[in-house]
Amino acid sequence: MIVKCATAQLKPGMYIANPGLSQSGNPHIYLAEGLVSRAEDAEKIAEAFFDTYIDTEKGTYFIDNKDEKAAFESLFNALVFSGEENKNGSGRGGLDDMLTNFKAAENRYAALLASYREIAQKMMLVKNVDMDASQRLAESIVATEDNLLLALLLVSRMRQYDAYSYTHSLNVSILAAAVGRSLGFSECSQVVLGMAGMFHDVGKILIPDKILKKPGKLSRAEYAEIKRHPAYGREILQRQKNVPADVVGAAHEHHEHVDGGGYPQGLSGNAINPTSSLISILDTFDALRSDRYHREAINSHKAMCVVYSLKGKAFVPDLVDKVVKMAGIFPVGSIVVLKDGTKAIVTEQNPQNLLRPRVRIILDRSNRYCPVQDVDLMLQDPEGPYAIVDTLSNKECRVHVHALVERVQA
């Protein structure tokens, strides 16, 4: 498991992991991935940086220090052992149900993306928003039936599109609507959440492409311009008629942090609109699991670990818990590596312990397809051969969702 820790806690044999963050954007976090070989190395890192991320399944330190491993991983304990379930159960649908609806969800996603692209391209030209079309699009997302919405979440995670600016806003909109549904919000409130996700980055239409698409490190002036996009977004939306206040707020406040360390106003705590706080979490989660001009995507599990590590710092703790319970620590459809070397796909969450989902073994130790085997990790020894030791993206292994769809529908 990837967890955040103070650099003062580093020991020889621990493995430092980079969950996909840039060093320039996180100057106080040590992000050079690799094994800490000597005590002197740990001391030098601690002198220069406050925090880092470690992977408790890699390196040598935790082989003989299992109690410390458990202590580091207890980050999730308050959440995963509570046994509390989502109000509506949304977000914990089984993989087979998702795969049954996958092709319909692909078509649905393509149609939604085409509609949003049309809205966004018009917005780029006239620097204005077609709110009627936008509301209809959000209403269309909210009207999606439960099983298809769950499959839509899977599609948004697994399909690769090159137009990040379009897919990211649509993905955040779908995630926001799904969270709202899982919490039992009214359809009207879900539509507002969907619109807030859709337009949280609207201010970026006033940022030059040469800055937005720059593959290297931004200059101070360029970064300062990027940080103006929340204010630009508020200005654009305030010019429109009948835009919900929460949608305007999300555009302006989605980079504010609960501890006061965000921008543009340095708001903290309850001064940040709850919708803005939720969109902030979903924005970060989807951005981490998406390819960007300056870095590659990380898988959903690692993205969720980063989000959880920022609980109480950047993000409202209660909202983080709700997002994690909806999506899972190992989201359905995630690829996991088991201790015996086999690879499996997560098929269902265990509400009593999100760290031990139900999985389906599909690749053997040699990375070859094998007869499928369904395993409930809640019934297995947590240190045994079926323990999860790593997670992979679809790019990193031979698991293709379309092959799984064909198996289910055969």
Short mmCIF file of C-alpha atoms in Angstrom, two decimals:
data_model
loop_
_atom_site.label_atom_id
_atom_site.label_comp_id
_atom_site.label_asym_id
_atom_site.label_seq_id
_atom_site.Cartn_x
_atom_site.Cartn_y
_atom_site.Cartn_z
CA MET A 1 0.00 0.00 0.00
CA ILE A 2 1.23 3.50 -0.80
CA VAL A 3 1.02 5.75 2.26
CA LYS A 4 2.24 9.23 3.07
CA CYS A 5 4.66 9.61 5.96
CA ALA A 6 7.02 12.13 7.51
CA THR A 7 10.57 11.86 6.18
CA ALA A 8 11.73 11.62 9.80
CA GLN A 9 10.11 8.15 9.83
CA LEU A 10 12.23 6.80 6.96
CA LYS A 11 14.39 3.75 7.67
CA PRO A 12 16.89 1.82 5.55
CA GLY A 13 15.03 -0.79 3.51
CA MET A 14 11.90 1.31 3.01
CA TYR A 15 10.84 1.93 -0.57
CA ILE A 16 9.91 5.49 -1.59
CA ALA A 17 7.10 5.66 -4.16
CA ASN A 18 6.03 8.51 -6.39
CA PRO A 19 2.23 8.28 -6.76
CA GLY A 20 2.28 10.56 -9.81
CA LEU A 21 2.94 13.96 -8.27
CA SER A 22 5.34 16.53 -9.71
CA GLN A 23 8.29 17.67 -7.60
CA SER A 24 7.88 21.29 -8.68
CA GLY A 25 4.28 21.36 -7.52
CA ASN A 26 5.10 19.68 -4.20
CA PRO A 27 8.40 21.20 -3.05
CA HIS A 28 8.16 19.85 0.52
CA ILE A 29 7.48 16.23 -0.50
CA TYR A 30 10.38 13.94 -1.49
CA LEU A 31 9.28 12.12 -4.67
CA ALA A 32 12.39 10.41 -6.07
CA GLU A 33 11.27 6.78 -6.25
CA GLY A 34 13.60 4.06 -5.01
CA LEU A 35 14.98 2.08 -2.09
CA VAL A 36 16.40 3.89 0.95
CA SER A 37 19.68 1.99 1.26
CA ARG A 38 21.44 3.69 4.18
CA ALA A 39 20.57 5.58 7.34
CA GLU A 40 22.63 8.49 5.99
CA ASP A 41 20.36 8.69 2.95
CA ALA A 42 17.26 8.80 5.15
CA GLU A 43 18.79 11.59 7.24
CA LYS A 44 19.65 13.69 4.18
CA ILE A 45 16.10 13.34 2.84
CA ALA A 46 14.66 14.31 6.23
CA GLU A 47 16.86 17.41 6.36
CA ALA A 48 15.56 18.70 3.02
CA PHE A 49 11.91 17.55 2.91
CA PHE A 50 8.97 17.26 5.30
CA ASP A 51 7.03 14.33 3.80
CA THR A 52 7.27 11.47 1.34
CA TYR A 53 5.32 8.42 0.15
CA ILE A 54 6.36 4.83 0.85
CA ASP A 55 5.13 1.54 -0.59
CA THR A 56 4.74 -0.91 2.29
CA GLU A 57 4.75 -3.88 -0.11
CA LYS A 58 8.17 -3.06 -1.58
CA GLY A 59 11.66 -2.89 -0.14
CA THR A 60 13.00 -5.02 2.70
CA TYR A 61 12.21 -3.09 5.88
CA PHE A 62 8.68 -4.37 6.51
CA ILE A 63 9.57 -8.05 6.00
CA ASP A 64 10.78 -8.20 9.62
CA ASN A 65 8.70 -5.29 10.93
CA LYS A 66 5.10 -6.39 10.37
CA ASP A 67 3.76 -4.43 13.37
CA GLU A 68 5.13 -1.20 11.90
CA LYS A 69 3.70 -2.16 8.51
CA ALA A 70 0.28 -2.56 10.10
CA ALA A 71 0.68 0.80 11.86
CA PHE A 72 1.48 2.60 8.60
CA GLU A 73 -1.42 0.90 6.83
CA SER A 74 -3.81 1.80 9.67
CA LEU A 75 -4.39 5.02 7.71
CA PHE A 76 -7.57 3.35 6.43
CA ASN A 77 -8.57 1.47 9.59
CA ALA A 78 -11.24 3.88 10.84
CA LEU A 79 -12.90 3.63 7.46
CA VAL A 80 -12.57 0.02 6.41
CA PHE A 81 -13.44 -1.72 9.65
CA SER A 82 -16.52 0.36 10.44
CA GLY A 83 -18.88 -1.90 8.51
CA GLU A 84 -20.86 1.20 7.54
CA GLU A 85 -22.38 1.03 4.10
CA ASN A 86 -23.41 3.66 1.62
CA LYS A 87 -26.95 4.87 2.04
CA ASN A 88 -28.07 3.65 -1.37
CA GLY A 89 -25.37 1.06 -1.97
CA SER A 90 -24.37 2.83 -5.19
CA GLY A 91 -20.74 2.41 -6.21
CA ARG A 92 -20.44 -1.21 -5.06
CA GLY A 93 -21.98 -2.95 -8.04
CA GLY A 94 -20.37 -6.21 -9.12
CA LEU A 95 -17.98 -6.44 -12.05
CA ASP A 96 -20.19 -8.84 -14.01
CA ASP A 97 -23.09 -6.37 -13.90
CA MET A 98 -20.75 -3.61 -15.06
CA LEU A 99 -19.36 -5.73 -17.89
CA THR A 100 -22.86 -6.72 -19.01
CA ASN A 101 -23.60 -3.01 -19.43
CA PHE A 102 -20.12 -2.06 -20.66
CA LYS A 103 -20.82 -1.74 -24.38
CA ALA A 104 -23.96 0.30 -23.71
CA ALA A 105 -21.91 2.45 -21.33
CA GLU A 106 -19.21 2.95 -23.98
CA ASN A 107 -21.83 4.21 -26.41
CA ARG A 108 -23.35 6.37 -23.69
CA TYR A 109 -19.97 7.86 -22.77
CA ALA A 110 -19.21 8.62 -26.42
CA ALA A 111 -22.54 10.42 -26.78
CA LEU A 112 -22.01 12.40 -23.57
CA LEU A 113 -18.49 13.30 -24.66
CA ALA A 114 -19.73 14.49 -28.05
CA SER A 115 -22.32 16.70 -26.36
CA TYR A 116 -19.80 18.14 -23.93
CA ARG A 117 -17.22 18.68 -26.68
CA GLU A 118 -19.80 20.72 -28.63
CA ILE A 119 -20.54 22.84 -25.54
CA ALA A 120 -16.83 23.30 -24.79
CA GLN A 121 -15.84 24.21 -28.35
CA LYS A 122 -18.58 26.82 -28.51
CA MET A 123 -17.42 28.07 -25.12
CA MET A 124 -13.87 28.45 -26.41
CA LEU A 125 -15.05 30.55 -29.33
CA VAL A 126 -17.43 32.94 -27.59
CA LYS A 127 -15.97 32.77 -24.03
CA ASN A 128 -19.48 32.06 -22.83
CA VAL A 129 -21.44 29.03 -21.61
CA ASP A 130 -24.61 27.57 -23.08
CA MET A 131 -26.27 26.89 -19.73
CA ASP A 132 -29.41 25.33 -21.21
CA ALA A 133 -27.41 22.72 -23.12
CA SER A 134 -25.17 22.18 -20.09
CA GLN A 135 -28.11 21.58 -17.79
CA ARG A 136 -29.63 19.12 -20.26
CA LEU A 137 -26.32 17.24 -20.36
CA ALA A 138 -26.13 17.07 -16.55
CA GLU A 139 -29.76 15.94 -16.40
CA SER A 140 -28.94 13.21 -18.92
CA ILE A 141 -26.12 11.93 -16.69
CA VAL A 142 -28.35 11.98 -13.60
CA ALA A 143 -31.15 10.16 -15.47
CA THR A 144 -28.82 7.21 -16.17
CA GLU A 145 -30.06 4.07 -14.41
CA ASP A 146 -27.93 2.64 -11.59
CA ASN A 147 -26.30 -0.31 -13.40
CA LEU A 148 -25.48 1.77 -16.45
CA LEU A 149 -24.07 4.59 -14.28
CA LEU A 150 -21.74 2.11 -12.55
CA ALA A 151 -20.61 0.82 -15.94
CA LEU A 152 -20.16 4.43 -17.04
CA LEU A 153 -17.76 4.96 -14.12
CA LEU A 154 -15.79 1.93 -15.30
CA VAL A 155 -15.67 3.25 -18.87
CA SER A 156 -14.52 6.69 -17.71
CA ARG A 157 -11.65 5.02 -15.86
CA MET A 158 -10.58 2.47 -18.45
CA ARG A 159 -11.07 4.18 -21.79
CA GLN A 160 -8.19 6.33 -23.04
CA TYR A 161 -8.99 9.58 -24.85
CA ASP A 162 -6.39 12.10 -25.93
CA ALA A 163 -8.50 15.21 -25.23
CA TYR A 164 -7.90 15.50 -21.48
CA SER A 165 -9.59 18.89 -21.18
CA TYR A 166 -12.85 17.37 -22.43
CA THR A 167 -12.75 13.96 -20.75
CA HIS A 168 -11.58 15.29 -17.38
CA SER A 169 -14.51 17.67 -16.96
CA LEU A 170 -16.97 14.99 -18.09
CA ASN A 171 -15.42 12.40 -15.76
CA VAL A 172 -15.62 14.75 -12.77
CA SER A 173 -19.25 15.45 -13.67
CA ILE A 174 -20.08 11.72 -13.78
CA LEU A 175 -18.23 11.08 -10.51
CA ALA A 176 -20.01 13.97 -8.80
CA ALA A 177 -23.43 12.72 -9.90
CA ALA A 178 -22.54 9.20 -8.73
CA VAL A 179 -21.44 10.45 -5.30
CA GLY A 180 -24.63 12.47 -5.00
CA ARG A 181 -26.71 9.41 -5.83
CA SER A 182 -24.80 7.23 -3.34
CA LEU A 183 -25.58 9.79 -0.62
CA GLY A 184 -29.28 9.86 -1.46
CA PHE A 185 -29.35 13.41 -2.85
CA SER A 186 -32.37 14.58 -4.84
CA GLU A 187 -32.14 14.53 -8.63
CA CYS A 188 -32.05 18.34 -8.62
CA SER A 189 -29.03 18.32 -6.28
CA GLN A 190 -27.33 15.65 -8.40
CA VAL A 191 -27.77 17.86 -11.48
CA VAL A 192 -26.11 20.77 -9.66
CA LEU A 193 -23.22 18.49 -8.66
CA GLY A 194 -22.92 17.32 -12.27
CA MET A 195 -22.81 20.89 -13.55
CA ALA A 196 -20.27 21.85 -10.87
CA GLY A 197 -18.03 19.01 -12.05
CA MET A 198 -18.55 19.97 -15.67
CA PHE A 199 -17.50 23.60 -15.21
CA HIS A 200 -14.99 23.54 -12.35
CA ASP A 201 -12.15 24.26 -14.82
CA VAL A 202 -14.08 26.61 -17.11
CA GLY A 203 -11.64 29.43 -16.29
CA LYS A 204 -8.90 27.59 -18.19
CA ILE A 205 -10.44 28.71 -21.48
CA LEU A 206 -8.73 32.05 -20.78
CA ILE A 207 -5.32 30.42 -20.16
CA PRO A 208 -3.07 30.15 -23.26
CA ASP A 209 -2.60 26.61 -24.62
CA LYS A 210 1.18 27.04 -24.54
CA ILE A 211 0.90 27.12 -20.73
CA LEU A 212 -1.81 24.46 -20.33
CA LYS A 213 -0.05 22.01 -22.64
CA LYS A 214 3.54 22.71 -21.64
CA PRO A 215 5.27 19.35 -21.05
CA GLY A 216 8.03 20.71 -18.82
CA LYS A 217 8.22 22.72 -15.63
CA LEU A 218 6.20 25.94 -15.54
CA SER A 219 7.95 29.23 -14.87
CA ARG A 220 6.82 31.29 -11.88
CA ALA A 221 4.90 33.61 -14.18
CA GLU A 222 3.21 30.68 -15.95
CA TYR A 223 2.24 29.04 -12.66
CA ALA A 224 0.86 32.36 -11.41
CA GLU A 225 -1.30 32.54 -14.55
CA ILE A 226 -2.55 28.97 -14.03
CA LYS A 227 -3.57 29.92 -10.49
CA ARG A 228 -5.83 32.63 -11.91
CA HIS A 229 -8.17 30.15 -13.59
CA PRO A 230 -10.52 29.87 -10.56
CA ALA A 231 -11.10 33.64 -10.63
CA TYR A 232 -11.54 33.55 -14.40
CA GLY A 233 -14.07 30.74 -13.98
CA ARG A 234 -16.12 32.70 -11.48
CA GLU A 235 -16.16 35.74 -13.78
CA ILE A 236 -17.33 33.68 -16.76
CA LEU A 237 -20.13 31.95 -14.85
CA GLN A 238 -21.29 35.09 -13.08
CA ARG A 239 -21.97 36.64 -16.50
CA GLN A 240 -24.53 33.90 -17.17
CA LYS A 241 -28.14 33.89 -16.05
CA ASN A 242 -29.54 31.38 -13.56
CA VAL A 243 -26.26 29.61 -12.77
CA PRO A 244 -26.57 27.84 -9.39
CA ALA A 245 -24.37 29.43 -6.73
CA ASP A 246 -22.75 26.04 -6.01
CA VAL A 247 -21.60 25.78 -9.63
CA VAL A 248 -20.00 29.24 -9.48
CA GLY A 249 -18.50 28.39 -6.10
CA ALA A 250 -16.95 25.15 -7.36
CA ALA A 251 -15.26 26.97 -10.25
CA HIS A 252 -13.81 29.53 -7.83
CA GLU A 253 -13.00 27.34 -4.82
CA HIS A 254 -11.96 23.89 -6.09
CA HIS A 255 -8.30 24.61 -5.31
CA GLU A 256 -8.98 25.82 -1.77
CA HIS A 257 -7.73 23.51 1.00
CA VAL A 258 -9.45 22.74 4.27
CA ASP A 259 -6.22 23.66 6.14
CA GLY A 260 -6.05 27.09 4.44
CA GLY A 261 -3.14 26.20 2.16
CA GLY A 262 -4.97 26.48 -1.16
CA TYR A 263 -5.77 29.28 -3.58
CA PRO A 264 -7.00 31.79 -4.70
CA GLN A 265 -8.29 33.09 -1.35
CA GLY A 266 -6.66 30.78 1.20
CA LEU A 267 -10.06 29.77 2.60
CA SER A 268 -10.22 27.07 5.25
CA GLY A 269 -12.71 24.81 7.02
CA ASN A 270 -16.38 25.68 6.75
CA ALA A 271 -15.60 28.82 4.74
CA ILE A 272 -15.33 26.55 1.69
CA ASN A 273 -18.62 25.59 0.04
CA PRO A 274 -19.30 21.82 0.52
CA THR A 275 -19.90 21.35 -3.21
CA SER A 276 -16.55 23.01 -3.91
CA SER A 277 -14.87 20.69 -1.40
CA LEU A 278 -16.33 17.60 -3.06
CA ILE A 279 -15.38 18.75 -6.56
CA SER A 280 -11.84 19.43 -5.29
CA ILE A 281 -11.50 15.77 -4.25
CA LEU A 282 -12.93 14.40 -7.50
CA ASP A 283 -10.85 16.82 -9.60
CA THR A 284 -7.64 15.59 -7.94
CA PHE A 285 -8.66 11.92 -8.15
CA ASP A 286 -9.45 12.02 -11.86
CA ALA A 287 -6.44 14.21 -12.72
CA LEU A 288 -4.07 11.73 -11.05
CA ARG A 289 -5.48 8.76 -12.98
CA SER A 290 -5.34 10.62 -16.32
CA ASP A 291 -2.40 11.13 -18.68
CA ARG A 292 -1.23 14.73 -18.63
CA TYR A 293 1.21 16.71 -20.75
CA HIS A 294 3.78 16.70 -17.94
CA ARG A 295 3.30 13.18 -16.50
CA GLU A 296 1.68 9.79 -17.06
CA ALA A 297 -1.43 8.56 -15.27
CA ILE A 298 -1.35 6.41 -12.14
CA ASN A 299 -3.90 3.69 -11.46
CA SER A 300 -7.09 4.34 -9.50
CA HIS A 301 -5.87 2.67 -6.31
CA LYS A 302 -2.75 4.81 -6.13
CA ALA A 303 -4.80 7.91 -6.93
CA MET A 304 -7.20 7.06 -4.09
CA CYS A 305 -4.27 6.59 -1.70
CA VAL A 306 -3.01 10.08 -2.56
CA VAL A 307 -6.48 11.54 -1.99
CA TYR A 308 -6.78 9.76 1.35
CA SER A 309 -3.34 10.94 2.45
CA LEU A 310 -4.53 14.54 1.98
CA LYS A 311 -7.54 14.03 4.26
CA GLY A 312 -7.68 16.86 6.79
CA LYS A 313 -5.02 18.81 4.89
CA ALA A 314 -6.36 19.61 1.44
CA PHE A 315 -9.69 17.81 1.77
CA VAL A 316 -12.61 17.61 4.22
CA PRO A 317 -12.22 14.27 6.06
CA ASP A 318 -15.90 13.30 6.00
CA LEU A 319 -16.17 13.94 2.26
CA VAL A 320 -13.03 11.89 1.57
CA ASP A 321 -14.56 8.98 3.49
CA LYS A 322 -17.74 9.22 1.44
CA VAL A 323 -15.83 9.23 -1.87
CA VAL A 324 -13.69 6.27 -0.81
CA LYS A 325 -16.75 4.30 0.31
CA MET A 326 -18.44 5.01 -3.01
CA ALA A 327 -15.47 4.15 -5.24
CA GLY A 328 -13.53 1.72 -3.04
CA ILE A 329 -9.85 1.66 -2.10
CA PHE A 330 -9.42 -0.96 -4.81
CA PRO A 331 -12.19 0.17 -7.22
CA VAL A 332 -14.17 -2.51 -9.06
CA GLY A 333 -12.28 -3.22 -12.28
CA SER A 334 -8.86 -2.53 -10.73
CA ILE A 335 -6.03 -4.93 -11.53
CA VAL A 336 -4.23 -6.30 -8.46
CA VAL A 337 -1.13 -8.45 -8.03
CA LEU A 338 -1.46 -11.17 -5.40
CA LYS A 339 1.33 -12.47 -3.19
CA ASP A 340 1.56 -15.75 -5.13
CA GLY A 341 2.35 -13.80 -8.32
CA THR A 342 -1.04 -14.17 -9.98
CA LYS A 343 -3.01 -11.17 -11.19
CA ALA A 344 -6.68 -10.56 -10.54
CA ILE A 345 -9.40 -8.05 -11.28
CA VAL A 346 -11.48 -6.63 -8.43
CA THR A 347 -15.07 -7.84 -8.84
CA GLU A 348 -16.83 -6.46 -5.76
CA GLN A 349 -16.21 -4.44 -2.60
CA ASN A 350 -16.43 -5.89 0.91
CA PRO A 351 -18.16 -3.14 2.94
CA GLN A 352 -16.70 -4.51 6.19
CA ASN A 353 -13.13 -4.07 4.93
CA LEU A 354 -12.43 -2.19 1.71
CA LEU A 355 -8.83 -3.44 1.78
CA ARG A 356 -9.99 -7.02 1.16
CA PRO A 357 -12.35 -7.05 -1.82
CA ARG A 358 -13.60 -9.98 -3.86
CA VAL A 359 -11.32 -10.65 -6.82
CA ARG A 360 -11.17 -12.84 -9.93
CA ILE A 361 -7.78 -14.38 -10.77
CA ILE A 362 -7.29 -14.19 -14.54
CA LEU A 363 -3.49 -14.30 -15.14
CA ASP A 364 -1.05 -16.88 -13.76
CA ARG A 365 2.46 -16.26 -12.42
CA SER A 366 3.80 -16.20 -15.99
CA ASN A 367 1.28 -13.52 -16.99
CA ARG A 368 -0.73 -16.00 -19.10
CA TYR A 369 -4.51 -16.21 -19.09
CA CYS A 370 -5.65 -19.01 -16.81
CA PRO A 371 -8.97 -20.58 -15.75
CA VAL A 372 -10.73 -17.90 -13.73
CA GLN A 373 -10.95 -18.29 -9.96
CA ASP A 374 -13.15 -16.10 -7.77
CA VAL A 375 -11.67 -15.40 -4.33
CA ASP A 376 -13.20 -13.51 -1.40
CA LEU A 377 -10.18 -11.95 0.33
CA MET A 378 -12.21 -11.54 3.54
CA LEU A 379 -12.08 -15.34 3.87
CA GLN A 380 -8.33 -15.56 3.26
CA ASP A 381 -5.26 -15.17 5.46
CA PRO A 382 -4.29 -11.45 5.15
CA GLU A 383 -0.63 -12.50 4.94
CA GLY A 384 -1.28 -15.57 2.77
CA PRO A 385 -0.82 -16.21 -0.97
CA TYR A 386 -3.92 -14.20 -1.90
CA ALA A 387 -2.86 -10.98 -0.15
CA ILE A 388 -2.75 -7.94 -2.45
CA VAL A 389 0.84 -6.75 -2.88
CA ASP A 390 0.56 -4.31 -5.80
CA THR A 391 -1.81 -2.72 -8.28
CA LEU A 392 -1.38 -2.24 -12.02
CA SER A 393 -2.91 -0.10 -14.71
CA ASN A 394 -4.39 -1.73 -17.81
CA LYS A 395 -1.33 -0.49 -19.70
CA GLU A 396 0.96 -2.44 -17.36
CA CYS A 397 -0.58 -5.88 -17.91
CA ARG A 398 -2.39 -7.98 -20.49
CA VAL A 399 -5.88 -7.47 -19.10
CA HIS A 400 -8.24 -6.00 -21.70
CA VAL A 401 -11.75 -5.13 -20.62
CA HIS A 402 -13.25 -6.01 -24.01
CA ALA A 403 -12.01 -9.60 -23.63
CA LEU A 404 -13.71 -9.73 -20.23
CA VAL A 405 -16.91 -8.35 -21.74
CA GLU A 406 -16.89 -11.11 -24.37
CA ARG A 407 -16.42 -13.75 -21.65
CA VAL A 408 -19.36 -12.45 -19.64
CA GLN A 409 -21.66 -12.16 -22.65
CA ALA A 410 -20.63 -15.50 -24.18
#
